[in-house]
Amino acid sequence: MRILVVGSGAREHALAWKISQSPLVSAVLCAPGNPGIARVAKLVAIPADDVDGLARYARGDAVDLVVVGPEVPLVKGLADRLRKAGIPVFGPEAAAAEIEGSKAFAKEVMAAAGIPTAEYAAFTELAPAVEFARARGGKVVVKADGLAAGKGVVVCGSPEEAEAALQDMLVAKVHGAAGARVVVEERLEGPEASCIAIVDGERALMLPAAQDHKRVGDGDQGPNTGGMGAFSPTPKVSAELLEEVRRTVILPALRELARRGRPFRGALYAGLMLTPKGPRVLEFNARLGDPETQPLMMRVAGDIVPALLSAANGNLEGVELRTDPRPAVGVVLAAEGYPARTALDDAIEGAEGPFPEDVQVFHAGVRRATDGRLVTSGGRVLTVCALGRDMADARARAYETAARIRFRGQHHRKDIGLK
Ligand code: AMP
Ligand code: GLY
């Protein structure tokens, strides 16, 4: 098989790396990829959001399966185009991807399917939204309805904070059209976990549960980021709880989407808060998580391609996914200034290995300069991943390798996997 991975981050590097080990695969292609991905795949110079270009390329170059990493091409209809052309694609069509593309739609699906989530209302007008927030003492979360690159959520502690967030989105339009409608929901408390399923429209194979670290600093201090690291498994999600999430969250969402004529194939990601009253869904994503995918790909034992292909073809019956019992951790090495003002073009040393066994360094904001050296090209530069005998061992191994990778202003959290 010739498999095309769409995207250019560390998530796509981890996917391409895992796919490249499959005996079913003759070629891994990646659009547009990055220098790390180039070690395991042939790069195709088409941007990840160029839906027309990607569809044309996949048809012309005899691609047997397309695996889509990021949400933007899915929301823009890449899977629709590929399916129409008869090319299997791991990723939902635009109508199903709306479960990520519109938070109001996601809440509607959850309400209709009886999926446990925070109480909420959706607004396009300021005054009723402010009133809803005030009635809850300002302990609410204000969310831009549309895609806002992970920046559209404000967790509020007072009526003033909530009003400011609502002003920003509904009046000042800081997120443009994505924030013209907002969801305001009750603020929940508890640890978070990411439960991701590979789904074929009806059936779901759960990946092991993972935990992300969204704040930039140790101990969850500082501003939110795209994710500073992840680990799996998490003691917070037992096998029983993961099965409960499959039964009460993932399968009902699939049934409700199918009932609405929007069958979902690909990766369905439930971001959960584990409250004293049980798990509550904070968000759905229509794709694999970043950075969760990086440690998760290290824990998938054996070939992942049958699961991806069967999900794409709508038939996961009888397909299994084996898991390495060893824990894995992924530490994101970020560029100077990230997430505020990110420095670019700093020379990177030590990112090309060789690395110890069961250590992988997945590239994200990395490009090759004209002189051949690797330089930074984005906020999250690399994810250093390691498997270990236990979490402490996995952490030690990841941090040992992280310490050997250098670029000006490099920073990372020291507490990934300690939670
Ligand atoms: P989301 O993109 O919807 O997952 O939100 C981003 C982050 O905001 C989550 O990872 C949580 O930390 C926080 N968050 C979202 N919804 C809630 C909620 N209802 N209560 C408390 N925190 C929330
Ligand atoms: N790790 C969170 C996300 O992928 O959205």
Coordinates of N, CA, C and O and ligand atoms in Angstrom, one line a residue, residues 103 118 141 143 153 155 185-189 192 214 224 273 282-283, ligand 1:
K103 N -18.5 24.1 18.4 CA -18.7 23.7 19.8 C -20.2 23.6 20.1 O -20.7 22.8 20.9
A118 N -20.9 19.5 30.6 CA -21.3 20.6 31.5 C -22.6 21.2 30.9 O -22.8 21.3 29.7
V141 N -17.1 28.9 31.6 CA -16.1 28.8 30.6 C -16.7 29.4 29.3 O -17.8 28.9 28.9
K143 N -16.4 29.8 25.3 CA -15.8 29.2 24.2 C -16.3 29.7 22.9 O -17.5 29.8 22.6
V153 N -10.8 29.4 24.1 CA -11.5 29.0 25.4 C -10.9 29.8 26.5 O -9.7 29.9 26.7
V155 N -11.4 30.3 30.6 CA -11.9 29.8 31.9 C -12.0 30.9 32.9 O -11.0 31.6 33.1
E185 N -20.4 27.7 29.3 CA -20.8 26.5 30.1 C -20.3 26.6 31.5 O -19.4 27.4 31.9
E186 N -21.0 25.8 32.3 CA -20.6 25.7 33.7 C -19.2 25.3 33.9 O -18.7 24.4 33.1
R187 N -18.5 25.9 34.8 CA -17.1 25.5 35.0 C -17.0 24.3 36.0 O -17.5 24.3 37.1
L188 N -16.3 23.3 35.5 CA -16.2 22.0 36.2 C -14.8 22.0 36.9 O -13.9 22.7 36.5
E189 N -14.7 21.1 37.8 CA -13.4 20.9 38.5 C -13.0 19.4 38.4 O -13.8 18.5 38.5
E192 N -8.0 16.2 34.1 CA -8.4 16.0 32.7 C -7.7 14.7 32.1 O -6.6 14.3 32.6
K214 N -1.4 21.4 29.2 CA -1.7 22.5 28.3 C -1.0 23.8 28.7 O -0.7 24.6 27.8
N224 N -2.0 29.1 28.4 CA -2.3 27.8 27.6 C -1.4 27.7 26.4 O -1.1 28.8 25.8
M273 N -13.2 15.8 31.7 CA -12.8 16.2 33.0 C -13.4 15.1 34.0 O -14.6 14.8 33.8
L282 N -15.5 17.7 27.9 CA -15.2 19.1 27.7 C -15.2 19.5 26.2 O -15.6 20.6 25.8
E283 N -14.8 18.6 25.4 CA -14.7 18.8 24.0 C -14.5 17.5 23.2 O -14.1 16.5 23.8
Ligands
AMP1 P1 -11.5 22.7 25.2 O1 -10.7 23.3 24.0 O2 -12.9 22.9 25.1 O3 -11.0 21.4 25.6 O4 -11.0 23.6 26.4 C1 -9.6 23.9 26.7 C2 -9.4 23.7 28.2 O5 -10.2 24.6 28.9 C3 -9.7 22.3 28.7 O6 -8.6 21.5 28.5 C4 -9.9 22.6 30.2 O7 -8.7 22.8 30.9 C5 -10.6 24.0 30.1 N1 -12.1 23.8 30.1 C6 -12.9 23.6 29.0 N2 -14.2 23.4 29.4 C7 -14.2 23.5 30.8 C8 -15.2 23.4 31.8 N3 -16.5 23.2 31.5 N4 -14.8 23.5 33.1 C9 -13.6 23.7 33.4 N5 -12.5 23.8 32.5 C10 -12.8 23.7 31.2

